[in-house]
Coordinates of C-alpha atoms in Angstrom, one line a residue:
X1 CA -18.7 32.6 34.7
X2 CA -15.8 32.3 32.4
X3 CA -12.6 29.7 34.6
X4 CA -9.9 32.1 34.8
X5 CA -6.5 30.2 34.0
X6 CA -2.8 31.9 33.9
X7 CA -2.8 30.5 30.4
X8 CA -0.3 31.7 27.5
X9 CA -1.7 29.3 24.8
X10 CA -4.9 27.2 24.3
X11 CA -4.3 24.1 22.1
X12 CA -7.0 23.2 20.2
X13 CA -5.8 19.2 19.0
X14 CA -4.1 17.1 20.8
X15 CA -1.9 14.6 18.0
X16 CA 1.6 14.5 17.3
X17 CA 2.0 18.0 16.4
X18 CA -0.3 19.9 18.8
X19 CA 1.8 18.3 21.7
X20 CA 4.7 18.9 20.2
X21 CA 4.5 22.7 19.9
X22 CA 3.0 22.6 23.5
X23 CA 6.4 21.3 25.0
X24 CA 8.3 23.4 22.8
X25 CA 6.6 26.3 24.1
X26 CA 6.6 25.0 28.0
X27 CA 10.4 24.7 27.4
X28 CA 10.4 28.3 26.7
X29 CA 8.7 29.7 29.6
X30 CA 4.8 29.8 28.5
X31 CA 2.4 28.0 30.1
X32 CA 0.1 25.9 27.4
X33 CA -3.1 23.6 27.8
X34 CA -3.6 21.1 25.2
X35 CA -7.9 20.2 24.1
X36 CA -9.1 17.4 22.4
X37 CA -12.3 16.2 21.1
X38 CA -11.1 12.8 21.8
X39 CA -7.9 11.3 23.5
X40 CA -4.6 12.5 22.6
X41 CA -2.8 10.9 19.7
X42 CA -6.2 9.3 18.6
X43 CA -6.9 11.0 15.6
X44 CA -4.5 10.4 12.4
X45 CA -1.5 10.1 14.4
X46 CA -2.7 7.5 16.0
X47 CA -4.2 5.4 13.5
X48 CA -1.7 5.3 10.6
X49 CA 0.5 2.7 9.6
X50 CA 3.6 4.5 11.6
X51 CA 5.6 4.3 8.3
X52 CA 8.9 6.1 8.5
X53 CA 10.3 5.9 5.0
X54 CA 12.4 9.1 3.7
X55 CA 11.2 7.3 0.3
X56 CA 7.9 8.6 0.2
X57 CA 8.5 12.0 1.2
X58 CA 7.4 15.2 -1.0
X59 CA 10.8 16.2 -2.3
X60 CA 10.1 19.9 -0.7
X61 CA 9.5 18.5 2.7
X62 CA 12.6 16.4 3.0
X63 CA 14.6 18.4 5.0
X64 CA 11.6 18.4 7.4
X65 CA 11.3 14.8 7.2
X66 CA 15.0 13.9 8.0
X67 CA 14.5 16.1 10.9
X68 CA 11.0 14.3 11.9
X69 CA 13.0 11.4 11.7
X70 CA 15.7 12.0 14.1
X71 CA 13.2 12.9 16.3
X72 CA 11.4 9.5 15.7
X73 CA 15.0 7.9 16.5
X74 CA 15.3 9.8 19.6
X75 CA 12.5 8.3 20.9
X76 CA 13.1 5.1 20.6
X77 CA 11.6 2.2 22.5
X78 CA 8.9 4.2 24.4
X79 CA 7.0 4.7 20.7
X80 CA 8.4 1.4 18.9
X81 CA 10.9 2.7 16.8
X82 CA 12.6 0.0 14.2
X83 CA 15.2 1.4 11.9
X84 CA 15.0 -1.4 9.7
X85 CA 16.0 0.1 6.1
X86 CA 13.0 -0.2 3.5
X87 CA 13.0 -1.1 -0.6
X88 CA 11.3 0.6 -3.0
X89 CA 9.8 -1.8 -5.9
X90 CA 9.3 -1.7 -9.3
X91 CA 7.8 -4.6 -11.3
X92 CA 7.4 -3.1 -15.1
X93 CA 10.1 -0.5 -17.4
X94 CA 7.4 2.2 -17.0
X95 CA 7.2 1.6 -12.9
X96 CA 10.9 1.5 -13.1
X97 CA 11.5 4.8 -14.3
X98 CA 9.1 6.6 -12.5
X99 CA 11.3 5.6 -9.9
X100 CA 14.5 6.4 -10.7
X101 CA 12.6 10.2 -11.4
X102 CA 11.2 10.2 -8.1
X103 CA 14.3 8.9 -6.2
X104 CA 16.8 10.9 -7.8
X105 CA 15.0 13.8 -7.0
X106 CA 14.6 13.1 -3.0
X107 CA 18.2 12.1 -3.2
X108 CA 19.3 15.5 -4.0
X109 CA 17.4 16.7 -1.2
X110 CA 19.3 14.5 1.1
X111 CA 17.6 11.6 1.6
X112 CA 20.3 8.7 1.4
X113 CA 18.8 6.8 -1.0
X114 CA 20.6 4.5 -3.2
X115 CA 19.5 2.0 -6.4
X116 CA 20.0 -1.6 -5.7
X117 CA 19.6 -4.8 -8.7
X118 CA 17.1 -7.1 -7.9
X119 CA 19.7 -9.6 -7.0
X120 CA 20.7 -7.5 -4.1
X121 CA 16.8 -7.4 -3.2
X122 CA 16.3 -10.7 -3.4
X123 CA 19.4 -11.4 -1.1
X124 CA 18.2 -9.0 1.7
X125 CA 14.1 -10.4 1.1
X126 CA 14.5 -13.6 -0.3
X127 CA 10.3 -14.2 0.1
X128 CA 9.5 -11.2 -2.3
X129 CA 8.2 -12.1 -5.9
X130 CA 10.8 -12.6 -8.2
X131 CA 9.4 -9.9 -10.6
X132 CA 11.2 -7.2 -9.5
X133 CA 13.2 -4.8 -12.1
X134 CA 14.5 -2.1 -10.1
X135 CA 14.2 -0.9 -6.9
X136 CA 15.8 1.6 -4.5
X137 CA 16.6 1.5 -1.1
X138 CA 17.4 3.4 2.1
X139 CA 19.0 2.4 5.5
X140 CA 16.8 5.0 7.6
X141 CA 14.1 3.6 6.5
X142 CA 11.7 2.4 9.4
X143 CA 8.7 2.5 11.6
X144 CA 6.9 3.1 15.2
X145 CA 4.1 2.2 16.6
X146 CA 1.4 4.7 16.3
X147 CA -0.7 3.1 18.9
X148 CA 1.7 4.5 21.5
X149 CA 1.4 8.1 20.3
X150 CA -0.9 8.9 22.7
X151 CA 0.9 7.1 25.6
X152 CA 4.1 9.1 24.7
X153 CA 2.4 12.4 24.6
X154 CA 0.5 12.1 27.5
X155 CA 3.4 10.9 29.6
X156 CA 5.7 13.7 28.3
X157 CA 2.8 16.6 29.4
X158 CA 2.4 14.9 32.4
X159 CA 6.5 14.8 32.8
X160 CA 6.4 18.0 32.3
X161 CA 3.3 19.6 34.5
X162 CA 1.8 20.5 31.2
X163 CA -2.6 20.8 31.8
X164 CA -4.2 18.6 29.3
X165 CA -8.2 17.8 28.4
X166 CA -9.3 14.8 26.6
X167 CA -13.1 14.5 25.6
X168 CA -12.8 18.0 25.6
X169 CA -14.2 19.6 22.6
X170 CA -14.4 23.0 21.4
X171 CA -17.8 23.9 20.5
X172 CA -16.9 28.6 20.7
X173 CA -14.1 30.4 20.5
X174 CA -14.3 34.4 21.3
X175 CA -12.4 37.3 21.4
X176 CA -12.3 38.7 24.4
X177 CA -8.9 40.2 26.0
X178 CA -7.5 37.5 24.1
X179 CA -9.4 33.7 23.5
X180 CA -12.5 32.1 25.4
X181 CA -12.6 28.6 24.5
X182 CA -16.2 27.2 25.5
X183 CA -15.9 23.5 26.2
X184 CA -18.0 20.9 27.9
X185 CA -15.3 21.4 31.2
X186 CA -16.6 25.0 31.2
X187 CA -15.3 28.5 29.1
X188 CA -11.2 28.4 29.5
X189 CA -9.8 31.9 28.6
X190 CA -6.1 32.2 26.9
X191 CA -4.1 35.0 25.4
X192 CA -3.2 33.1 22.4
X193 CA -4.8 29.9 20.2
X194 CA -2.9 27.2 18.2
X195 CA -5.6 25.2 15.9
X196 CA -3.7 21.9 15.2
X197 CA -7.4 20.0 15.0
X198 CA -5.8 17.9 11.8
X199 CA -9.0 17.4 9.7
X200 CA -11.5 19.0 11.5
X201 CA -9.4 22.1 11.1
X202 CA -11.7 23.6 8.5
X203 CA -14.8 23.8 11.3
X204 CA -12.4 25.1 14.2
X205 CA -11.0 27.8 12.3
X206 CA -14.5 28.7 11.3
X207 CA -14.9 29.3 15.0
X208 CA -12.6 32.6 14.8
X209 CA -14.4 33.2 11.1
X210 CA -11.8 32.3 9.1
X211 CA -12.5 29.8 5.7
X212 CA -9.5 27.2 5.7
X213 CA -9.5 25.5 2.6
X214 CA -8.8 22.2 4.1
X215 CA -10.0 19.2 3.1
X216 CA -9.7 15.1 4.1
X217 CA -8.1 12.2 2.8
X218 CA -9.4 9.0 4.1
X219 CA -6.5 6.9 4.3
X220 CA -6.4 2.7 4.7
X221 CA -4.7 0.3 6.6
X222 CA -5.0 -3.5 6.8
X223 CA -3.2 -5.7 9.6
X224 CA -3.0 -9.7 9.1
X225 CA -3.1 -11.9 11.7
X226 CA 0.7 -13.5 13.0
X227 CA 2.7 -15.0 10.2
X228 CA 6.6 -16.5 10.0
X229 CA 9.1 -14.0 9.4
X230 CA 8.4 -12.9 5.9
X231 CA 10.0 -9.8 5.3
X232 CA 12.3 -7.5 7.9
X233 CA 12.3 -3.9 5.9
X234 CA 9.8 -1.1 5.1
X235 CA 8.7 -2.2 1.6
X236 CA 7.3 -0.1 -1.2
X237 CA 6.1 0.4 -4.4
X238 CA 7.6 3.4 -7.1
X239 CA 3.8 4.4 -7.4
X240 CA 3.6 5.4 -3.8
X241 CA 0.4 2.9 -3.9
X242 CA 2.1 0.6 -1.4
X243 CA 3.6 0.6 2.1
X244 CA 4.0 -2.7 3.8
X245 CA 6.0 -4.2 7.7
X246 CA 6.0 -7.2 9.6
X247 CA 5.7 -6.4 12.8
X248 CA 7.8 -8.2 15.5
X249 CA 4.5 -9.7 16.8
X250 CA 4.6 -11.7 13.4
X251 CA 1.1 -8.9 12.0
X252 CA 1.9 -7.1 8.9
X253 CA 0.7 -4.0 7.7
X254 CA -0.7 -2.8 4.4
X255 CA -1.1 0.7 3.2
X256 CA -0.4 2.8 0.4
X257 CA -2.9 5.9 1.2
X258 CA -5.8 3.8 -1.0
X259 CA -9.1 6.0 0.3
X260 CA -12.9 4.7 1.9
X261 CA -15.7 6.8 2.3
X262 CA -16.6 9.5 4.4
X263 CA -15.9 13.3 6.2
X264 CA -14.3 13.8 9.6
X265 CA -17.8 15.9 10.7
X266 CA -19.4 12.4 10.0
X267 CA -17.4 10.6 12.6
X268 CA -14.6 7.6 11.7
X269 CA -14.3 7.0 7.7
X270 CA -16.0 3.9 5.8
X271 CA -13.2 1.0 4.6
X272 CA -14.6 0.1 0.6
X273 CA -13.8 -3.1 -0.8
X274 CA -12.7 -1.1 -4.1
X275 CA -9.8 -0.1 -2.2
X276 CA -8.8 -2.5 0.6
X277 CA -8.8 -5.4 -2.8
X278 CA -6.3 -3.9 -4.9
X279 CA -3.8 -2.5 -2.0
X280 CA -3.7 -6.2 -0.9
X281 CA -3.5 -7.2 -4.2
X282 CA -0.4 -5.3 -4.8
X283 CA 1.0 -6.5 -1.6
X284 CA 0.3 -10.0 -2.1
X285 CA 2.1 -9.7 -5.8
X286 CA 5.4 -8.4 -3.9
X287 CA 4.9 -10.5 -1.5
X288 CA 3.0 -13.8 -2.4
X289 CA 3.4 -15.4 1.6
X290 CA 0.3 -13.1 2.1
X291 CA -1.6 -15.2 0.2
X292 CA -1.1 -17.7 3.1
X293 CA -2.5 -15.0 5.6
X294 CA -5.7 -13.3 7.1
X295 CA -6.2 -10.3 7.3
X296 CA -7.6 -9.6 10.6
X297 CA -9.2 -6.0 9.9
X298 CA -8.5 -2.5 8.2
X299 CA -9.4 0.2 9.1
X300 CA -9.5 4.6 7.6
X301 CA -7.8 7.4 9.0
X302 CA -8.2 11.3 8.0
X303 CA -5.6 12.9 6.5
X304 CA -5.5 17.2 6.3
X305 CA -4.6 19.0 3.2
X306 CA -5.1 21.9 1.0
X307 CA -4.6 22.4 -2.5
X308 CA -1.0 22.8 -2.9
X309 CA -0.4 19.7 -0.6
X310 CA 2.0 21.8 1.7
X311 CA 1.5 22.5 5.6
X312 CA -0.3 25.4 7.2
X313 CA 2.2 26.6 9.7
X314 CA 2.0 29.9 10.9
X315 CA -0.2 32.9 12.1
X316 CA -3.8 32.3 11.1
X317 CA -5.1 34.9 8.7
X318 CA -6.9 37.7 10.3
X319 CA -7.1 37.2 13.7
X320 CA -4.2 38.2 16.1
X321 CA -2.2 35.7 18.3
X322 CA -4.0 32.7 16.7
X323 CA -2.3 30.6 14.7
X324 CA -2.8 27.4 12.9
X325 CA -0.6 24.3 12.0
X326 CA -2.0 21.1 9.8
X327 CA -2.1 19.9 6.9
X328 CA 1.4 18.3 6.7
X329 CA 1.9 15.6 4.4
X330 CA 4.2 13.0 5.9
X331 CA 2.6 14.3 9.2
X332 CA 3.5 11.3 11.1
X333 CA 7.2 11.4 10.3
X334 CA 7.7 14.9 10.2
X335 CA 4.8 16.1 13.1
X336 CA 7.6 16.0 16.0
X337 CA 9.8 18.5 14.2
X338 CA 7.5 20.7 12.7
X339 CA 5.5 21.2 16.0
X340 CA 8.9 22.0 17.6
X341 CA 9.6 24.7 15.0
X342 CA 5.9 25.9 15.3
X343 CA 6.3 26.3 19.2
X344 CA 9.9 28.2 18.1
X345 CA 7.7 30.9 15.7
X346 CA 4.8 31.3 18.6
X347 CA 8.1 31.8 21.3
X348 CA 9.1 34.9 19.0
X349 CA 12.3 32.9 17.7
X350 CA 13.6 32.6 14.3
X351 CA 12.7 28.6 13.1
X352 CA 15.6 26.3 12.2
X353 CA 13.6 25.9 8.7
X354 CA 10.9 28.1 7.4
X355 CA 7.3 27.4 7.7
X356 CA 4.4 27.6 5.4
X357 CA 2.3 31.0 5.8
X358 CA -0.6 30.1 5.7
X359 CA -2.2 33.1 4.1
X360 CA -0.6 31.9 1.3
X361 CA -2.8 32.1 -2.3
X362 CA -4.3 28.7 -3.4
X363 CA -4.5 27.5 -6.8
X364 CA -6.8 24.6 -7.2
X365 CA -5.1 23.6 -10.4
X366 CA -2.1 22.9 -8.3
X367 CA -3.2 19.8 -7.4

């Protein structure tokens, strides 16, 4: 027998943006229930370096970012927020004008990024190698802790009487006076659905018969054991193939997007020695005290996207009152934001910035 719930919305993911469109939407009268497969703020936003530079943002998803990142600010301690600035690096002529392309660009979009000499880099970050010939960089520049993602999001549903399940996968969907969700808790029935299931989007929209081109990026991070203070900003490099923190604990992390092996159907991705060597390799040449360091462990990540890299965000193709949101690039920074404009669209209200139909035509060449 189907568990009859007064429920406006069934959320169907539980990260970053999932919760965030279901307080948007709690705010505005409806009543929402958050699923996930595993715990909230466990899948990518939970497991990414929690890099908050305006630096590496797609140029058309700035305005989205600097949005995501006030958001970020906002909440502060509770999800280790450091506004520390962050360089952007180049060691060679060719890396050096790459960047002044790329920055110039976001720039005009609004991020306040600015070119610096090397001397000024070498003031501010006297322990990175002295090969630097250009670099750019940005006071909002910072980081959280996406280890807390979970913690925050749980505590703000709770805060806010908001029903959540974890462990709570969602093996049916049907139509039927609106949404039956079959779950290991039993069938829950809702007049609307929201997938925000991140990479395993592509298998839940196939639950309502619908073929999301989505596909995963498997994303790596390294942490080293506790150093010295060796560097206090977000550092980068102009090929994008390089993010890097200390932590306050004294651990600093190493990413750059550099990919392992596997599928989000398969479970957790593979880390490959083909990619964890050269993104430490890179980091240790800006940053040679690494050589004096461990690195404790790294770890993969899934990462949504289709093939013109821009968000799904909006009514899902086909099939009335569902809607679907994923696939954002810089999901982490700009998740908070987008999920509240998401839960603005499903409320009937005009968004503060548009969104990204996702019936949109894909071009595989876009890529």
């Amino acid at each position: 027998m189907t568990r009859v719930y007064d429920i406006d919305i069934a959320i169907v993911g539980g990260g970053i943006m999932g919760c965030a469109v279901a307080l948007r939407v709690s705010e505005g009268g409806m009543v929402p229930i958050v699923l996930d497969q595993g715990d909230l703020g466990q899948g990518a936003s939970g497991v990414n370096a929690g890099t908050l530079s305006l630096q590496i943002k797609r140029v058309k998803l700035m305005p989205y970012a600097l949005k995501g990142h006030r958001d970020w600010e906002r909440m502060g301690d509770a999800v280790g927020f450091h506004k520390t600035g962050g360089y952007t690096l180049a060691f060679t002529p060719h890396e050096a004008v790459l960047l002044h392309e790329r920055q110039c660009l976001k720039a005009e979009a609004g991020a306040p990024i600015a070119f610096v000499s090397p001397q000024e880099v070498h003031k501010a970050e006297p322990n990175l190698a002295q090969k630097v010939v250009a670099a750019s960089y940005c006071a909002e520049d910072g980081y959280a802790n996406s280890s807390l993602t979970g913690q925050y999001y749980r505590g703000q549903l709770r805060d806010r009487g908001i029903a959540y399940r974890e462990r709570c996968q969602v093996t049916a969907i049907e139509q039927s006076e609106g949404f039956v969700l079959q779950t290991p808790d039993g069938p829950i029935r809702a007049r609307r659905v929201l997938l925000a299931a991140g990479a395993w989007l592509k298998p839940v929209a196939a639950l309502l018969g619908v073929d999301l081109p989505v596909r995963a990026r498997i994303n790596t991070v390294s942490v080293t054991e506790r150093m010295p203070p060796v560097v206090s900003t977000v550092i980068g490099h102009a090929t994008g193939l390089l993010t890097m923190k200390q932590k306050p604990n004294g651990t600093v992390l190493v990413g750059g997007g550099w990919q392992g092996r596997g599928t989000p159907q398969e479970g957790r991705g593979q880390v490959t020695a083909a990619s964890v060597q050269p993104n430490l390799a890179l980091a240790q040449y800006a940053l040679p005290a690494l050589a004096k360091a461990r690195v404790l462990r790294s770890w993969t990540g899934f990462e949504a996207n289709v093939p013109d890299f821009f968000p799904l965000a909006g009514a899902l193709p086909g099939v009335e009152n569902a809607f679907v949101l994923g696939c954002v690039r810089g999901g982490y920074t700009i998740g908070p934001y987008i999920g509240g404009l998401m839960g603005d669209f499903i409320l009937g209200r005009e968004p503060e910035l548009p969104l990204f139909d996702p019936a949109r035509n894909f071009d595989e060449d876009s890529t």
